[in-house]
């Protein structure tokens, strides 16, 4: 009994000791684990402190190297920035806009930097007027060329030739009344303009056009929507009378020069180029350009509040608190190229819509002097062969007879004077079915981009074909030899626009220089081929039949739809 009790006590003692030892071992193991964790944490902290020191040392080294690089290249960066274009209008901009210093002449050992984009200045029509003399330059008129041209053409009866250039001159309203007994309404200036579209020119009544320009500049705007198919920002204005016009907003000042690294098909469009070309076309007596006028708008009340939903979403306030918009288009419709007001006033060009094609159909003709519109292959066949007109143009039925080839030369003379390289198609009215159609002068938004360069490729149709309409030659000759020069007549016409001054004065000597070259090229043609072969009211190639000319026109138009303009 005693032995059993003793055994039980011993058993309990052993169990208690075992339990104590187990707890002691567990505590020892836990302490050992905690020591290891503390040791690892200390090691990690040491490594982190070491890495932080290394990173700090590296950052100091990079910062010091950056300072050294900047100090070495400061002059070059400053020179490249200062070579960017500047605008006279920008100097009159409100306080707070940074204006670059005067340009520093570039050293021959350093290449010219890329042009920077200037900020958008106050419209010149709202700023201070430039009172300097726009004609303070030497005219490049060559007295020898002038004397030879007068001598060679002294026996030409220009009045007779001019009457044969367009033998039937009627208006749309008269033509429809006589042929279809249709009545054309004339309730407003838009309808009067449409009814007076002629078979020889887009318009002939200057007073009617002046009234239309006044309405385009002052009529209340009812609705604004994005113009479909545009490569750059264009709006369609619908006025209170439900008539429409195209609006191109001002993006840069008048002095802005195209970046020489930009291709002609990707250059910025200039609203004032459309206005100036309309006036030049009028001064030259063509009257085939679409009436266009300048207008200064309130972005808030005349654009934003009248805009369609998808256009309204693109408006915003810039960090300078100016009201801006982006719109939607193929090129330059992003925040980087946003168009902003100062703070919400914006100038632009307003061009009247031509009649709807369902009522007054038009032909879309591919120009034989179309450029490649390619970054890889930049030289077209006509740019490399002086026999191109004889071999490839005069042999085509649509150019072998009638006025179309002469219209093509007129277009390129106009394009050469304004420096417009972007000529791929031209349109003509297809409503006077039994009368020859003429080329409408459209799309001049990329003109007046450079005043220091003359692209002589533009005038190649004149040099290669060696024909010119007598009335065109007589007008150019009169301006070339008259005290009232071409640019003086243009300046007088432009001064009537509400947004004048329209052109930077540096474009005036450029136009006179180009006119002098045109007259020299005409003299070359007359001396080599004779007056009677060069000055023609209509062109006729006896080696090409004039039968089925319309069929070839239709096939060409069908080909144009398959071969739209591409940039590669």
PDB file of C-alpha atoms in Angstrom, residues 319-546:
ATOM      1  CA  UNK A 319      -3.514  77.083 -67.783  1.00  0.00           C
ATOM      2  CA  UNK A 320      -3.416  80.710 -68.978  1.00  0.00           C
ATOM      3  CA  UNK A 321      -7.227  80.833 -68.531  1.00  0.00           C
ATOM      4  CA  UNK A 322      -7.826  81.136 -72.288  1.00  0.00           C
ATOM      5  CA  UNK A 323     -10.765  79.293 -73.829  1.00  0.00           C
ATOM      6  CA  UNK A 324      -9.506  76.588 -76.231  1.00  0.00           C
ATOM      7  CA  UNK A 325     -10.814  73.812 -78.439  1.00  0.00           C
ATOM      8  CA  UNK A 326      -9.331  70.790 -80.213  1.00  0.00           C
ATOM      9  CA  UNK A 327     -12.110  69.549 -82.541  1.00  0.00           C
ATOM     10  CA  UNK A 328     -11.667  66.322 -84.515  1.00  0.00           C
ATOM     11  CA  UNK A 329      -9.637  65.880 -87.701  1.00  0.00           C
ATOM     12  CA  UNK A 330      -6.766  63.882 -89.204  1.00  0.00           C
ATOM     13  CA  UNK A 331      -3.887  66.257 -88.374  1.00  0.00           C
ATOM     14  CA  UNK A 332      -3.138  68.414 -85.339  1.00  0.00           C
ATOM     15  CA  UNK A 333      -6.417  67.867 -83.477  1.00  0.00           C
ATOM     16  CA  UNK A 334      -4.919  67.231 -80.044  1.00  0.00           C
ATOM     17  CA  UNK A 335      -4.236  69.159 -76.859  1.00  0.00           C
ATOM     18  CA  UNK A 336      -0.690  69.956 -77.966  1.00  0.00           C
ATOM     19  CA  UNK A 337      -2.072  71.786 -81.016  1.00  0.00           C
ATOM     20  CA  UNK A 338      -5.171  73.239 -79.365  1.00  0.00           C
ATOM     21  CA  UNK A 339      -6.557  76.495 -80.775  1.00  0.00           C
ATOM     22  CA  UNK A 340      -7.043  79.121 -78.081  1.00  0.00           C
ATOM     23  CA  UNK A 341      -8.611  82.540 -77.826  1.00  0.00           C
ATOM     24  CA  UNK A 342      -7.288  85.615 -76.036  1.00  0.00           C
ATOM     25  CA  UNK A 343      -9.059  85.039 -73.721  1.00  0.00           C
ATOM     26  CA  UNK A 344     -12.036  83.942 -75.825  1.00  0.00           C
ATOM     27  CA  UNK A 345     -11.757  85.933 -79.064  1.00  0.00           C
ATOM     28  CA  UNK A 346     -10.641  84.069 -82.183  1.00  0.00           C
ATOM     29  CA  UNK A 347     -10.139  85.186 -85.771  1.00  0.00           C
ATOM     30  CA  UNK A 348     -10.768  82.980 -88.776  1.00  0.00           C
ATOM     31  CA  UNK A 349     -11.802  82.847 -92.410  1.00  0.00           C
ATOM     32  CA  UNK A 350     -15.408  82.298 -93.495  1.00  0.00           C
ATOM     33  CA  UNK A 351     -15.893  80.879 -96.998  1.00  0.00           C
ATOM     34  CA  UNK A 352     -19.312  80.530 -98.586  1.00  0.00           C
ATOM     35  CA  UNK A 353     -20.534  77.041 -99.392  1.00  0.00           C
ATOM     36  CA  UNK A 354     -20.937  76.201-103.060  1.00  0.00           C
ATOM     37  CA  UNK A 355     -24.415  74.977-104.024  1.00  0.00           C
ATOM     38  CA  UNK A 356     -25.182  71.405-103.048  1.00  0.00           C
ATOM     39  CA  UNK A 357     -23.912  68.945-105.657  1.00  0.00           C
ATOM     40  CA  UNK A 358     -27.307  67.289-105.846  1.00  0.00           C
ATOM     41  CA  UNK A 359     -28.654  70.542-107.303  1.00  0.00           C
ATOM     42  CA  UNK A 360     -25.552  71.900-109.058  1.00  0.00           C
ATOM     43  CA  UNK A 361     -23.274  68.928-109.826  1.00  0.00           C
ATOM     44  CA  UNK A 362     -19.497  69.266-110.036  1.00  0.00           C
ATOM     45  CA  UNK A 363     -16.712  67.195-111.560  1.00  0.00           C
ATOM     46  CA  UNK A 364     -13.680  66.248-109.467  1.00  0.00           C
ATOM     47  CA  UNK A 365     -10.689  66.127-111.787  1.00  0.00           C
ATOM     48  CA  UNK A 366      -7.313  64.650-110.953  1.00  0.00           C
ATOM     49  CA  UNK A 367      -4.528  67.049-111.888  1.00  0.00           C
ATOM     50  CA  UNK A 368      -1.900  65.659-114.295  1.00  0.00           C
ATOM     51  CA  UNK A 369       0.574  67.766-112.309  1.00  0.00           C
ATOM     52  CA  UNK A 370      -0.267  66.076-109.040  1.00  0.00           C
ATOM     53  CA  UNK A 371       2.646  65.542-106.653  1.00  0.00           C
ATOM     54  CA  UNK A 372       3.540  62.122-105.269  1.00  0.00           C
ATOM     55  CA  UNK A 373       2.318  62.773-101.706  1.00  0.00           C
ATOM     56  CA  UNK A 374       4.986  60.340-100.555  1.00  0.00           C
ATOM     57  CA  UNK A 375       7.882  60.695 -98.155  1.00  0.00           C
ATOM     58  CA  UNK A 376       9.853  57.995 -99.994  1.00  0.00           C
ATOM     59  CA  UNK A 377       9.342  58.920-103.632  1.00  0.00           C
ATOM     60  CA  UNK A 378       9.219  62.709-103.668  1.00  0.00           C
ATOM     61  CA  UNK A 379       9.761  63.386-107.388  1.00  0.00           C
ATOM     62  CA  UNK A 380       6.878  62.875-109.808  1.00  0.00           C
ATOM     63  CA  UNK A 381       7.367  62.176-113.505  1.00  0.00           C
ATOM     64  CA  UNK A 382       6.414  65.718-114.530  1.00  0.00           C
ATOM     65  CA  UNK A 383       9.117  67.101-112.225  1.00  0.00           C
ATOM     66  CA  UNK A 384      11.873  65.204-114.017  1.00  0.00           C
ATOM     67  CA  UNK A 385      10.847  65.463-117.691  1.00  0.00           C
ATOM     68  CA  UNK A 386      10.446  68.778-119.531  1.00  0.00           C
ATOM     69  CA  UNK A 387       8.641  66.943-122.353  1.00  0.00           C
ATOM     70  CA  UNK A 388       5.940  65.708-119.977  1.00  0.00           C
ATOM     71  CA  UNK A 389       3.276  68.148-121.207  1.00  0.00           C
ATOM     72  CA  UNK A 390       3.880  67.340-124.872  1.00  0.00           C
ATOM     73  CA  UNK A 391       4.013  63.581-124.322  1.00  0.00           C
ATOM     74  CA  UNK A 392       1.513  62.993-121.506  1.00  0.00           C
ATOM     75  CA  UNK A 393      -0.851  65.991-121.173  1.00  0.00           C
ATOM     76  CA  UNK A 394      -1.519  67.455-124.605  1.00  0.00           C
ATOM     77  CA  UNK A 395      -2.215  63.941-125.917  1.00  0.00           C
ATOM     78  CA  UNK A 396      -5.076  63.380-123.440  1.00  0.00           C
ATOM     79  CA  UNK A 397      -8.471  64.119-124.932  1.00  0.00           C
ATOM     80  CA  UNK A 398      -9.681  66.206-122.006  1.00  0.00           C
ATOM     81  CA  UNK A 399      -6.665  68.543-122.404  1.00  0.00           C
ATOM     82  CA  UNK A 400      -6.188  68.314-126.168  1.00  0.00           C
ATOM     83  CA  UNK A 401      -9.117  70.615-126.984  1.00  0.00           C
ATOM     84  CA  UNK A 402     -10.879  73.565-125.421  1.00  0.00           C
ATOM     85  CA  UNK A 403     -10.068  75.583-122.340  1.00  0.00           C
ATOM     86  CA  UNK A 404      -9.044  73.000-119.765  1.00  0.00           C
ATOM     87  CA  UNK A 405      -5.294  73.091-120.404  1.00  0.00           C
ATOM     88  CA  UNK A 406      -5.359  76.902-120.278  1.00  0.00           C
ATOM     89  CA  UNK A 407      -7.303  76.703-116.996  1.00  0.00           C
ATOM     90  CA  UNK A 408      -4.597  74.395-115.648  1.00  0.00           C
ATOM     91  CA  UNK A 409      -1.913  76.930-116.543  1.00  0.00           C
ATOM     92  CA  UNK A 410      -3.943  79.703-114.875  1.00  0.00           C
ATOM     93  CA  UNK A 411      -4.222  77.671-111.675  1.00  0.00           C
ATOM     94  CA  UNK A 412      -0.492  77.044-111.548  1.00  0.00           C
ATOM     95  CA  UNK A 413       0.345  80.687-112.199  1.00  0.00           C
ATOM     96  CA  UNK A 414      -1.872  81.587-109.238  1.00  0.00           C
ATOM     97  CA  UNK A 415      -0.361  78.806-107.113  1.00  0.00           C
ATOM     98  CA  UNK A 416       3.158  79.943-108.002  1.00  0.00           C
ATOM     99  CA  UNK A 417       2.489  83.529-106.968  1.00  0.00           C
ATOM    100  CA  UNK A 418       1.120  82.411-103.574  1.00  0.00           C
ATOM    101  CA  UNK A 419       3.558  79.523-103.065  1.00  0.00           C
ATOM    102  CA  UNK A 420       0.920  76.763-102.950  1.00  0.00           C
ATOM    103  CA  UNK A 421       2.381  73.282-103.516  1.00  0.00           C
ATOM    104  CA  UNK A 422      -0.742  71.342-102.521  1.00  0.00           C
ATOM    105  CA  UNK A 423      -2.562  70.959-105.836  1.00  0.00           C
ATOM    106  CA  UNK A 424      -3.774  67.423-106.445  1.00  0.00           C
ATOM    107  CA  UNK A 425      -7.319  67.881-107.819  1.00  0.00           C
ATOM    108  CA  UNK A 426      -9.489  70.632-109.212  1.00  0.00           C
ATOM    109  CA  UNK A 427     -13.249  70.880-109.514  1.00  0.00           C
ATOM    110  CA  UNK A 428     -15.487  72.209-112.257  1.00  0.00           C
ATOM    111  CA  UNK A 429     -19.234  72.755-112.559  1.00  0.00           C
ATOM    112  CA  UNK A 430     -21.029  70.060-114.499  1.00  0.00           C
ATOM    113  CA  UNK A 431     -24.292  71.925-114.910  1.00  0.00           C
ATOM    114  CA  UNK A 432     -23.822  73.794-118.211  1.00  0.00           C
ATOM    115  CA  UNK A 433     -24.077  70.572-120.165  1.00  0.00           C
ATOM    116  CA  UNK A 434     -23.524  71.980-123.663  1.00  0.00           C
ATOM    117  CA  UNK A 435     -20.866  74.513-122.621  1.00  0.00           C
ATOM    118  CA  UNK A 436     -17.216  73.903-121.657  1.00  0.00           C
ATOM    119  CA  UNK A 437     -16.625  73.864-117.903  1.00  0.00           C
ATOM    120  CA  UNK A 438     -13.849  75.777-116.145  1.00  0.00           C
ATOM    121  CA  UNK A 439     -11.631  74.947-113.176  1.00  0.00           C
ATOM    122  CA  UNK A 440     -12.791  76.377-109.842  1.00  0.00           C
ATOM    123  CA  UNK A 441      -9.973  77.800-107.712  1.00  0.00           C
ATOM    124  CA  UNK A 442     -10.243  75.923-104.393  1.00  0.00           C
ATOM    125  CA  UNK A 443      -8.051  74.823-101.464  1.00  0.00           C
ATOM    126  CA  UNK A 444      -5.379  77.455-100.843  1.00  0.00           C
ATOM    127  CA  UNK A 445      -4.982  76.955 -97.088  1.00  0.00           C
ATOM    128  CA  UNK A 446      -1.314  75.979 -97.360  1.00  0.00           C
ATOM    129  CA  UNK A 447      -0.307  79.005 -99.431  1.00  0.00           C
ATOM    130  CA  UNK A 448       1.914  81.864 -98.210  1.00  0.00           C
ATOM    131  CA  UNK A 449       4.008  79.474 -96.123  1.00  0.00           C
ATOM    132  CA  UNK A 450       7.448  80.685 -97.184  1.00  0.00           C
ATOM    133  CA  UNK A 451       8.468  84.115 -98.422  1.00  0.00           C
ATOM    134  CA  UNK A 452      12.138  83.262 -98.977  1.00  0.00           C
ATOM    135  CA  UNK A 453      11.727  80.322-101.376  1.00  0.00           C
ATOM    136  CA  UNK A 454      10.252  80.089-104.871  1.00  0.00           C
ATOM    137  CA  UNK A 455       9.241  76.544-105.787  1.00  0.00           C
ATOM    138  CA  UNK A 456       9.745  76.688-109.554  1.00  0.00           C
ATOM    139  CA  UNK A 457       8.203  73.235-109.974  1.00  0.00           C
ATOM    140  CA  UNK A 458       4.792  74.840-109.437  1.00  0.00           C
ATOM    141  CA  UNK A 459       5.114  76.814-112.682  1.00  0.00           C
ATOM    142  CA  UNK A 460       6.268  73.832-114.791  1.00  0.00           C
ATOM    143  CA  UNK A 461       2.901  73.520-116.638  1.00  0.00           C
ATOM    144  CA  UNK A 462       3.537  76.959-118.157  1.00  0.00           C
ATOM    145  CA  UNK A 463       7.154  76.193-119.012  1.00  0.00           C
ATOM    146  CA  UNK A 464       6.441  72.736-120.453  1.00  0.00           C
ATOM    147  CA  UNK A 465       3.185  73.434-122.310  1.00  0.00           C
ATOM    148  CA  UNK A 466       4.213  76.950-123.392  1.00  0.00           C
ATOM    149  CA  UNK A 467       0.666  78.241-123.768  1.00  0.00           C
ATOM    150  CA  UNK A 468      -1.184  80.935-121.845  1.00  0.00           C
ATOM    151  CA  UNK A 469      -4.565  82.591-122.107  1.00  0.00           C
ATOM    152  CA  UNK A 470      -4.222  86.056-123.769  1.00  0.00           C
ATOM    153  CA  UNK A 471      -6.240  87.813-121.049  1.00  0.00           C
ATOM    154  CA  UNK A 472      -4.018  86.280-118.364  1.00  0.00           C
ATOM    155  CA  UNK A 473      -0.863  87.377-120.158  1.00  0.00           C
ATOM    156  CA  UNK A 474      -2.192  90.903-120.719  1.00  0.00           C
ATOM    157  CA  UNK A 475      -3.112  91.298-117.040  1.00  0.00           C
ATOM    158  CA  UNK A 476       0.294  90.064-115.855  1.00  0.00           C
ATOM    159  CA  UNK A 477       2.083  92.276-118.398  1.00  0.00           C
ATOM    160  CA  UNK A 478       0.130  95.350-117.292  1.00  0.00           C
ATOM    161  CA  UNK A 479       0.998  94.774-113.634  1.00  0.00           C
ATOM    162  CA  UNK A 480       4.614  94.004-114.515  1.00  0.00           C
ATOM    163  CA  UNK A 481       5.090  97.255-116.412  1.00  0.00           C
ATOM    164  CA  UNK A 482       2.654  99.544-114.584  1.00  0.00           C
ATOM    165  CA  UNK A 483       3.447 101.949-111.728  1.00  0.00           C
ATOM    166  CA  UNK A 484       0.591 100.298-109.846  1.00  0.00           C
ATOM    167  CA  UNK A 485       2.162  96.929-109.212  1.00  0.00           C
ATOM    168  CA  UNK A 486       0.384  93.643-108.578  1.00  0.00           C
ATOM    169  CA  UNK A 487       1.022  93.802-104.831  1.00  0.00           C
ATOM    170  CA  UNK A 488      -0.221  97.405-104.601  1.00  0.00           C
ATOM    171  CA  UNK A 489      -3.491  96.380-106.234  1.00  0.00           C
ATOM    172  CA  UNK A 490      -3.695  93.348-103.935  1.00  0.00           C
ATOM    173  CA  UNK A 491      -2.953  95.435-100.839  1.00  0.00           C
ATOM    174  CA  UNK A 492      -5.692  97.877-101.800  1.00  0.00           C
ATOM    175  CA  UNK A 493      -8.171  95.019-102.154  1.00  0.00           C
ATOM    176  CA  UNK A 494      -7.093  93.313 -98.912  1.00  0.00           C
ATOM    177  CA  UNK A 495      -7.488  96.545 -96.938  1.00  0.00           C
ATOM    178  CA  UNK A 496     -11.266  96.260 -97.423  1.00  0.00           C
ATOM    179  CA  UNK A 497     -11.428  92.992 -95.465  1.00  0.00           C
ATOM    180  CA  UNK A 498     -12.679  93.346 -91.860  1.00  0.00           C
ATOM    181  CA  UNK A 499      -9.698  91.338 -90.563  1.00  0.00           C
ATOM    182  CA  UNK A 500      -6.993  93.381 -92.312  1.00  0.00           C
ATOM    183  CA  UNK A 501      -4.014  93.362 -92.407  1.00  0.00           C
ATOM    184  CA  UNK A 502      -4.311  89.954 -94.049  1.00  0.00           C
ATOM    185  CA  UNK A 503      -0.746  89.283 -95.241  1.00  0.00           C
ATOM    186  CA  UNK A 504       2.630  89.910 -93.672  1.00  0.00           C
ATOM    187  CA  UNK A 505       4.349  92.529 -95.814  1.00  0.00           C
ATOM    188  CA  UNK A 506       7.306  90.224 -96.467  1.00  0.00           C
ATOM    189  CA  UNK A 507       5.115  88.306 -98.937  1.00  0.00           C
ATOM    190  CA  UNK A 508       4.813  91.343-101.237  1.00  0.00           C
ATOM    191  CA  UNK A 509       8.415  91.315-102.527  1.00  0.00           C
ATOM    192  CA  UNK A 510       8.167  87.515-102.819  1.00  0.00           C
ATOM    193  CA  UNK A 511       5.145  87.834-105.114  1.00  0.00           C
ATOM    194  CA  UNK A 512       6.822  90.509-107.245  1.00  0.00           C
ATOM    195  CA  UNK A 513       9.913  88.318-107.519  1.00  0.00           C
ATOM    196  CA  UNK A 514       7.798  85.377-108.694  1.00  0.00           C
ATOM    197  CA  UNK A 515       5.889  87.545-111.171  1.00  0.00           C
ATOM    198  CA  UNK A 516       9.215  88.583-112.698  1.00  0.00           C
ATOM    199  CA  UNK A 517      10.131  84.912-113.165  1.00  0.00           C
ATOM    200  CA  UNK A 518       6.753  84.143-114.759  1.00  0.00           C
ATOM    201  CA  UNK A 519       7.277  86.906-117.314  1.00  0.00           C
ATOM    202  CA  UNK A 520      10.769  85.598-118.082  1.00  0.00           C
ATOM    203  CA  UNK A 521       9.383  82.095-118.671  1.00  0.00           C
ATOM    204  CA  UNK A 522       6.669  83.477-120.976  1.00  0.00           C
ATOM    205  CA  UNK A 523       9.337  85.352-122.940  1.00  0.00           C
ATOM    206  CA  UNK A 524      11.320  82.115-123.356  1.00  0.00           C
ATOM    207  CA  UNK A 525       8.235  80.389-124.768  1.00  0.00           C
ATOM    208  CA  UNK A 526       7.389  83.231-127.174  1.00  0.00           C
ATOM    209  CA  UNK A 527      10.962  83.473-128.452  1.00  0.00           C
ATOM    210  CA  UNK A 528      11.164  79.718-129.028  1.00  0.00           C
ATOM    211  CA  UNK A 529       7.650  79.016-130.399  1.00  0.00           C
ATOM    212  CA  UNK A 530       6.174  82.309-131.550  1.00  0.00           C
ATOM    213  CA  UNK A 531       3.385  84.527-130.271  1.00  0.00           C
ATOM    214  CA  UNK A 532       0.555  82.806-132.141  1.00  0.00           C
ATOM    215  CA  UNK A 533       1.413  79.413-130.669  1.00  0.00           C
ATOM    216  CA  UNK A 534       1.797  80.672-127.090  1.00  0.00           C
ATOM    217  CA  UNK A 535      -1.080  83.191-126.767  1.00  0.00           C
ATOM    218  CA  UNK A 536      -4.168  81.129-127.592  1.00  0.00           C
ATOM    219  CA  UNK A 537      -7.799  81.621-126.505  1.00  0.00           C
ATOM    220  CA  UNK A 538      -8.409  77.881-126.887  1.00  0.00           C
ATOM    221  CA  UNK A 539      -5.990  74.999-127.316  1.00  0.00           C
ATOM    222  CA  UNK A 540      -6.494  72.414-130.035  1.00  0.00           C
ATOM    223  CA  UNK A 541      -4.220  69.495-130.768  1.00  0.00           C
ATOM    224  CA  UNK A 542      -4.872  68.418-134.374  1.00  0.00           C
ATOM    225  CA  UNK A 543      -3.291  65.026-133.716  1.00  0.00           C
ATOM    226  CA  UNK A 544      -5.938  64.077-131.117  1.00  0.00           C
ATOM    227  CA  UNK A 545      -9.599  63.500-131.921  1.00  0.00           C
ATOM    228  CA  UNK A 546     -12.117  65.423-129.846  1.00  0.00           C
TER     229      UNK A 546
END
